[in-house]
XYZ file of C-alpha atoms in Angstrom:
522
model
C 0.162 -0.050 0.076
C 1.468 3.323 -1.113
C 2.299 5.387 2.026
C 4.890 7.793 0.749
C 5.119 10.087 -2.479
C 7.565 7.911 -4.402
C 5.500 4.844 -3.317
C 2.917 5.971 -5.889
C 5.608 5.780 -8.590
C 6.946 2.385 -7.436
C 3.560 0.765 -7.415
C 2.669 1.869 -10.828
C 6.048 0.923 -12.144
C 5.577 -2.339 -10.774
C 2.036 -2.773 -12.582
C 2.637 -0.783 -15.649
C 6.445 -0.655 -16.446
C 6.130 0.140 -19.963
C 3.344 2.767 -19.731
C 4.279 6.228 -20.809
C 4.741 8.294 -17.685
C 6.004 11.534 -18.820
C 5.826 13.143 -22.301
C 8.027 16.391 -22.979
C 8.289 17.301 -26.458
C 9.978 14.453 -28.333
C 11.005 12.825 -25.235
C 9.150 9.935 -23.435
C 9.846 8.305 -19.959
C 7.987 5.302 -18.952
C 7.298 4.479 -15.505
C 9.961 2.057 -15.027
C 12.603 4.426 -16.469
C 11.295 7.194 -14.031
C 11.796 4.798 -11.270
C 15.396 3.769 -12.149
C 16.403 7.509 -12.774
C 14.608 8.483 -9.420
C 16.552 6.068 -7.658
C 19.846 7.023 -9.128
C 19.253 10.924 -8.155
C 18.327 9.401 -4.935
C 21.910 7.990 -4.458
C 23.496 11.084 -5.744
C 21.549 13.242 -3.261
C 22.473 10.881 -0.310
C 26.327 11.189 -1.580
C 25.981 14.775 -1.359
C 25.155 14.536 2.203
C 21.384 14.815 2.010
C 19.844 13.200 5.094
C 16.348 12.202 6.200
C 14.351 15.455 7.024
C 16.785 17.653 5.215
C 15.011 20.340 2.914
C 15.996 20.127 -0.863
C 15.068 23.096 -2.843
C 14.125 22.637 -6.535
C 14.125 25.813 -8.743
C 13.637 24.416 -12.435
C 11.080 25.059 -15.100
C 8.620 22.027 -15.411
C 10.333 19.285 -17.079
C 11.058 15.450 -16.901
C 14.249 16.510 -14.729
C 11.947 18.212 -12.195
C 9.499 15.256 -11.724
C 12.910 13.041 -11.259
C 14.275 15.450 -8.726
C 10.833 15.441 -6.520
C 10.661 11.468 -6.535
C 14.187 11.287 -5.830
C 14.081 13.819 -3.027
C 11.259 11.748 -1.416
C 13.233 8.462 -2.101
C 16.080 10.085 0.105
C 13.843 10.816 2.827
C 14.229 14.670 2.424
C 11.545 17.196 2.134
C 10.813 18.969 -1.226
C 10.852 22.772 -1.393
C 9.637 23.520 -4.987
C 10.572 27.122 -5.706
C 8.312 28.698 -8.446
C 10.468 29.901 -11.279
C 8.329 33.179 -11.700
C 9.679 34.386 -8.585
C 12.397 37.110 -8.487
C 15.848 36.584 -6.777
C 14.903 38.330 -3.645
C 11.992 35.833 -3.052
C 14.062 32.949 -3.801
C 16.423 33.792 -1.378
C 13.899 34.251 1.200
C 12.469 30.705 0.670
C 15.966 29.340 0.803
C 16.866 31.073 4.019
C 13.514 30.435 5.601
C 13.278 26.529 4.611
C 16.846 26.139 5.937
C 17.409 24.246 2.616
C 21.123 22.990 2.445
C 20.826 21.701 -1.322
C 19.610 23.451 -4.186
C 18.764 21.707 -7.658
C 18.442 24.089 -10.531
C 19.922 25.000 -13.703
C 22.852 26.927 -15.084
C 20.702 29.681 -16.431
C 18.799 29.911 -13.151
C 22.144 30.144 -11.265
C 23.063 33.233 -13.710
C 19.679 34.808 -12.752
C 20.062 34.159 -8.992
C 23.654 35.720 -9.239
C 24.862 37.223 -5.980
C 21.651 36.424 -4.093
C 22.908 33.014 -3.263
C 25.834 34.264 -1.378
C 25.564 33.848 2.245
C 22.346 32.320 2.083
C 21.559 30.470 5.196
C 22.458 26.943 5.351
C 22.955 26.418 1.616
C 25.946 24.441 0.587
C 25.516 22.453 -2.236
C 24.220 23.201 -5.853
C 23.188 20.527 -8.140
C 22.970 21.372 -11.818
C 20.366 19.997 -14.026
C 19.943 19.930 -17.753
C 21.917 18.609 -20.844
C 23.090 22.162 -21.597
C 24.669 22.590 -18.229
C 28.475 21.971 -17.950
C 29.372 22.268 -14.457
C 32.895 21.321 -13.277
C 33.365 18.942 -10.281
C 34.460 20.274 -7.109
C 33.831 23.279 -4.963
C 32.960 26.754 -6.894
C 33.219 29.530 -4.363
C 31.559 28.379 -1.152
C 29.193 25.821 -2.677
C 29.914 22.051 -3.852
C 28.883 22.102 -7.507
C 27.337 18.577 -8.610
C 25.957 17.833 -11.954
C 22.849 15.828 -11.788
C 23.528 14.284 -15.255
C 26.046 12.107 -13.690
C 23.538 10.149 -12.041
C 22.467 8.642 -15.356
C 25.352 6.309 -15.226
C 25.600 6.005 -11.390
C 24.367 3.454 -9.093
C 20.783 3.108 -7.803
C 19.831 4.144 -4.102
C 17.400 2.426 -1.884
C 14.798 4.502 -0.665
C 15.080 5.528 2.742
C 12.254 4.273 5.359
C 9.763 6.997 6.365
C 6.280 7.091 7.350
C 3.349 8.871 6.151
C 3.133 11.307 8.941
C 6.523 12.750 7.989
C 7.008 15.835 6.119
C 7.015 15.308 2.259
C 7.061 19.059 0.930
C 6.707 22.728 1.723
C 4.766 24.752 -0.638
C 5.417 28.366 -0.440
C 2.473 30.674 -1.059
C 2.323 34.536 -0.486
C 1.564 35.404 3.083
C -0.509 38.112 4.332
C 2.797 39.747 6.003
C 4.514 39.943 2.808
C 6.964 37.436 1.844
C 6.022 33.807 0.952
C 5.079 31.450 3.853
C 5.728 27.682 3.779
C 2.844 25.322 3.929
C 4.103 21.986 5.455
C 2.595 19.004 3.646
C 3.005 15.443 4.881
C 3.185 12.308 2.667
C -0.383 11.677 4.045
C -1.702 15.066 2.733
C -0.205 14.493 -0.763
C -1.638 10.843 -1.199
C -5.125 11.812 0.314
C -5.290 14.738 -2.282
C -4.350 12.503 -5.176
C -6.898 9.704 -3.803
C -9.725 12.247 -3.687
C -9.189 14.065 -6.743
C -8.701 10.800 -9.007
C -11.876 9.425 -7.333
C -14.103 12.192 -8.544
C -12.345 12.718 -11.894
C -12.442 9.037 -12.499
C -8.712 8.983 -13.650
C -7.272 5.615 -14.963
C -4.186 4.649 -16.766
C -5.924 5.424 -20.065
C -5.915 9.111 -19.195
C -3.294 11.564 -20.870
C -3.226 14.776 -18.690
C -2.013 17.893 -19.930
C 0.252 19.692 -17.377
C 0.388 23.510 -17.757
C 0.745 24.583 -14.246
C 3.768 24.614 -12.281
C 4.523 21.802 -9.739
C 5.314 24.428 -7.183
C 1.478 25.350 -7.249
C -0.684 22.776 -5.344
C -3.006 22.351 -8.118
C -0.068 21.608 -10.526
C 1.496 19.102 -8.078
C -1.646 17.295 -7.709
C -1.855 16.429 -11.379
C 1.661 14.871 -10.897
C 0.750 12.733 -7.935
C -2.670 11.779 -9.432
C -1.362 10.757 -12.661
C 1.489 8.477 -10.628
C -1.328 7.024 -8.512
C -3.318 5.479 -11.355
C -0.466 5.056 -13.780
C -1.799 7.818 -16.337
C 0.498 9.829 -18.839
C 1.510 13.298 -17.887
C 2.163 15.718 -20.871
C 4.646 18.347 -19.696
C 4.226 21.807 -21.160
C 5.261 25.364 -19.955
C 4.620 28.782 -21.448
C 2.229 27.767 -24.462
C 0.290 30.006 -26.388
C -3.418 29.600 -26.487
C -3.058 28.198 -30.104
C -0.184 25.937 -29.173
C -2.166 24.659 -26.218
C -5.233 23.970 -28.517
C -2.802 22.017 -30.859
C -1.419 20.069 -28.125
C -4.715 18.928 -26.843
C -5.309 17.596 -30.389
C -2.095 16.098 -31.238
C -1.307 14.640 -27.726
C -4.885 13.294 -27.707
C -5.257 14.811 -24.166
C -8.192 13.582 -21.973
C -7.874 15.874 -19.030
C -6.953 19.520 -18.618
C -6.550 21.666 -15.348
C -6.537 25.443 -15.512
C -7.277 28.683 -13.930
C -9.471 31.278 -15.053
C -6.957 33.176 -17.315
C -6.275 30.097 -19.310
C -10.059 29.686 -20.077
C -10.253 33.265 -21.298
C -7.216 32.911 -23.609
C -8.160 29.629 -24.947
C -11.483 31.111 -26.113
C -9.905 33.872 -27.976
C -7.838 31.612 -29.997
C -8.722 30.221 -33.378
C -10.395 26.537 -32.593
C -10.456 26.071 -36.570
C -13.243 23.444 -36.272
C -11.459 21.518 -33.416
C -13.739 19.445 -31.326
C -11.195 17.614 -29.153
C -13.034 14.243 -29.046
C -10.444 12.700 -26.480
C -11.015 15.627 -24.010
C -12.861 13.804 -21.245
C -12.925 16.665 -18.579
C -11.679 20.028 -17.693
C -11.193 21.301 -14.193
C -11.038 24.883 -12.847
C -9.511 26.195 -9.486
C -7.495 29.178 -8.400
C -10.363 31.688 -9.046
C -14.031 31.930 -10.377
C -14.598 30.426 -13.780
C -16.812 33.285 -15.420
C -20.259 31.977 -15.845
C -20.391 33.148 -19.487
C -17.096 31.115 -20.313
C -18.695 28.235 -18.579
C -21.608 28.539 -21.049
C -19.291 28.795 -23.801
C -17.201 25.786 -23.065
C -20.354 23.754 -22.619
C -21.374 24.903 -26.229
C -17.977 23.994 -27.803
C -17.359 20.970 -25.756
C -20.695 19.185 -25.076
C -19.101 15.809 -24.628
C -16.430 17.321 -21.959
C -17.312 17.231 -18.464
C -16.609 20.457 -16.657
C -15.403 20.432 -13.010
C -15.487 23.753 -10.902
C -13.351 23.396 -7.913
C -12.009 25.222 -5.035
C -8.943 24.778 -2.779
C -6.292 26.141 -0.626
C -2.565 25.152 -0.247
C -3.426 24.526 3.136
C -5.540 21.701 2.336
C -5.046 20.885 -1.355
C -8.544 20.598 -2.732
C -11.697 21.317 -0.488
C -14.764 21.127 -2.968
C -16.047 20.377 -6.201
C -19.112 20.891 -8.334
C -20.439 17.697 -10.004
C -20.533 18.415 -13.854
C -24.226 17.737 -14.132
C -24.873 20.834 -11.864
C -22.793 23.140 -13.783
C -25.884 24.244 -15.924
C -27.950 24.411 -12.794
C -25.782 26.588 -10.589
C -22.674 27.775 -12.398
C -21.526 30.202 -9.810
C -21.219 27.376 -7.123
C -17.917 25.861 -5.901
C -19.765 22.682 -4.907
C -19.648 20.297 -1.994
C -16.861 18.729 -0.055
C -14.263 16.345 -1.943
C -14.285 12.622 -1.049
C -12.578 12.065 2.491
C -13.159 15.878 3.525
C -15.819 17.752 5.500
C -16.456 21.406 4.783
C -17.851 23.601 7.705
C -19.321 26.931 7.246
C -19.016 28.788 10.935
C -19.546 32.194 12.372
C -17.314 34.299 14.308
C -17.811 32.258 17.471
C -17.685 28.845 15.838
C -21.151 27.979 15.346
C -22.512 26.266 12.292
C -24.128 28.587 9.700
C -27.695 28.037 8.451
C -28.641 28.316 4.755
C -27.579 31.617 3.006
C -25.741 32.896 6.107
C -22.286 33.979 5.344
C -19.449 32.217 7.488
C -15.768 31.101 7.299
C -15.093 27.914 5.053
C -13.129 25.491 7.636
C -11.595 22.167 5.976
C -11.742 18.941 7.946
C -10.003 15.710 6.985
C -6.781 13.955 5.913
C -5.863 16.820 3.355
C -5.328 19.372 6.289
C -1.618 20.370 6.204
C 0.609 20.389 9.153
C 0.929 24.048 9.604
C 3.354 26.994 8.487
C 6.982 26.395 8.365
C 8.815 28.605 11.006
C 5.688 30.420 12.009
C 3.905 29.080 15.157
C 1.947 32.356 15.603
C 0.219 31.862 12.154
C -0.194 28.284 12.504
C -1.898 28.708 15.847
C -4.303 31.120 14.049
C -5.252 29.107 11.187
C -4.805 25.485 12.416
C -7.300 25.305 15.312
C -9.389 23.071 17.172
C -12.460 21.650 15.238
C -15.307 23.987 16.760
C -17.824 21.321 16.181
C -15.766 18.409 17.599
C -17.717 16.037 20.243
C -17.249 17.506 23.934
C -15.918 14.097 24.994
C -13.001 14.044 22.578
C -9.736 14.093 24.870
C -7.408 15.066 22.228
C -8.300 18.294 19.805
C -8.772 17.517 15.952
C -6.999 20.213 14.206
C -8.869 21.637 11.091
C -7.932 24.621 9.010
C -9.720 27.982 8.894
C -9.330 29.208 5.304
C -10.042 32.851 5.657
C -12.487 32.620 3.021
C -16.188 33.651 3.360
C -18.739 31.287 1.686
C -22.599 30.590 2.156
C -24.270 27.628 1.361
C -27.857 26.964 -0.173
C -30.723 24.795 1.246
C -29.273 21.809 -0.639
C -25.695 22.194 0.694
C -24.039 23.744 -2.306
C -21.364 26.313 -1.450
C -20.742 29.742 -2.958
C -17.804 31.905 -2.482
C -18.227 35.485 -1.167
C -14.895 36.857 -0.464
C -11.694 37.109 1.670
C -11.731 37.813 5.344
C -8.468 39.326 4.929
C -6.916 41.522 2.260
C -5.235 38.800 0.173
C -5.660 39.168 -3.470
C -6.584 35.979 -5.571
C -5.501 36.818 -9.269
C -4.790 34.180 -12.147
C -4.558 31.376 -9.818
C -1.866 32.985 -7.458
C -2.610 34.295 -4.084
C -0.786 37.850 -3.743
C -0.002 39.651 -0.721
C -0.905 43.352 -0.857
C 1.847 43.827 1.775
C 4.287 42.248 -0.650
C 3.019 44.554 -3.606
C 3.203 47.566 -1.480
C 6.762 47.028 -0.470
C 8.067 47.189 -4.070
C 6.510 50.659 -4.314
C 7.899 51.930 -0.967
C 11.202 50.585 -1.691
C 11.594 53.192 -4.522
C 11.845 55.852 -1.873
C 9.206 57.908 -3.934
C 6.065 57.045 -2.253
C 4.316 58.417 0.877
C 1.682 56.017 1.282
C 0.261 53.028 -1.116
C -2.315 50.461 -0.699
C -2.813 47.289 -2.867
C -5.986 45.556 -3.300
C -7.951 43.217 -5.546
C -10.764 44.628 -7.959
C -13.240 41.845 -9.430
C -12.209 40.810 -13.000
C -14.079 38.313 -14.997
C -10.878 36.799 -16.435
C -8.222 37.164 -13.538
C -10.733 36.543 -10.808
C -9.353 39.659 -9.165
C -6.962 42.321 -10.854
C -4.468 44.135 -8.685
C -4.966 47.863 -8.047
C -2.642 50.240 -6.227
C -3.611 53.712 -4.741
C -0.727 55.777 -3.842
C 0.525 59.242 -2.976
C 3.963 60.526 -3.793
C 6.407 62.116 -1.518
C 6.692 65.849 -1.577
C 8.606 67.311 -4.653
C 8.386 64.037 -6.602
C 7.835 64.812 -10.296
C 6.782 61.445 -11.793
C 3.512 60.093 -13.042
C 1.760 57.007 -11.818
C 2.136 54.998 -14.922
C 5.806 55.886 -15.110
C 6.363 54.604 -11.752
C 4.513 51.502 -12.390
C 6.739 50.577 -15.427
C 9.736 51.169 -13.195
C 8.519 48.863 -10.418
C 7.114 46.201 -12.545
C 10.545 45.263 -13.668
C 11.419 44.077 -10.472
C 8.062 42.055 -9.717
C 6.742 38.528 -10.800
C 4.543 39.115 -13.800
C 1.445 37.995 -11.844
C 2.110 40.428 -9.128
C 2.251 43.438 -11.416
C -0.727 45.819 -10.804
C -3.239 46.312 -13.721
C -4.406 49.952 -12.371
C -2.758 52.541 -10.383
C -4.526 55.752 -9.123
C -2.579 58.729 -7.657
C -4.036 60.613 -4.809
C -2.660 63.833 -3.100
C -3.162 62.048 0.396
C -4.341 58.456 1.443
C -7.314 58.545 4.113
C -6.255 57.881 7.639
C -8.151 56.330 10.672
C -8.162 58.103 14.013
C -5.227 56.302 14.949
C -3.212 57.490 12.010
C -3.149 54.214 10.110
C -4.120 54.193 6.411
C -7.966 53.685 6.248
C -7.662 50.384 3.964
C -11.341 49.647 3.704
C -12.227 53.237 2.515
C -9.307 53.016 -0.082
C -10.430 49.849 -1.269
C -14.162 50.773 -1.475
C -13.203 53.894 -3.560
C -14.371 56.132 -0.976
C -11.351 58.019 -0.428
């Protein structure tokens, strides 16, 4: 029985050794080959000094090599810290320092991008280069030990280290309300429970060919990998595809399943379908934001044979809800009901269960609930709390995760998203901290006050807007400042609107009146 991340690969490799596991361009890797490659990289990691429980950072574009690294880290008993390649060097440095990673697997091109940011980073001591284009000389370079992952191809295989399902498998970093990314701790049990639940309601089998467009550093993207490994399906790896290329790939690769975020669905509708009907496309799934109702209807028209799953999730619990495809026409704005092996509570401010159409906070209960936030006991205690509805006689508290999202449920128990309790912005499938956006503007030294917030958008879910006031004697326009700041920001974090004001409103205590600014009453 699979208990660990790499067990999914081992079991499928034993059952379907010659089945295509990963497809990337003209390259194909079978389950048996991925298992062999994973064990060789596992041996490389152990030889480099990686011990059980160590954090190993991976900063690679989505690829066969990245998937190999993830399973190899699991085999070595270590913890995956997958770093999104859209992040800037400063954010990467924070993740490396916060996680305490001693080893970084990346490419030479990424090393050039990171540059001096790696100097003096926490406990980092080993860099493992990846990719056929990388030519790394053996031995130490500066203060780092440099190793070429390609060397593992001809090396011996390693034996997986014994761990249990309660051990940490991964730390996924997501934007935090205090600014820099925070690490969500996921156990092997969390990852496998997510794969079991999702594959159950999607009906995944080894016959599926799943198109992977989302990064593995994103819980939604990682779940595609774990789901494929669990059932022995084929995962087609693609990055940075245009809408027309995506449509072509769906056809040529005979894709049966596609996961996306609202931005993708909008872009695909604008592309030329050229009479394509995609007869192999069995299902599509949406998460990371609201699937615009008009887009849902258009996809139902263009793909009458394809099942549409509207989903909701948070990194702290992977997936939480889904709407059955037969309900999409009836209630297209609903996020559905709890996924298998989960219970979704809707509670008020004092922890009482809300009635129909009463707005409350969504609370997730079940095996998917993460272990907390890395290095942040205060935030962990705030978000991971005692089940408010547990039996009074239970001697040990059951921990559930309070999402911070406000929802309501109708008479039949279907859930509807209302908004955030805090000020986090959900855009293009990313959770963005207003504080982090604001910090980029403050760091210019040109701004007196700034507030970043989300504005409803039919494509992005929310688009980022900033309202600011310049310091005295600054001679610059808002769009000029935005152009300057955006060069330092990840693309998904760049504001779409900017408003310059003489002064931002303040509360009686002298703080910026954020609610007034966000409501446009300033």
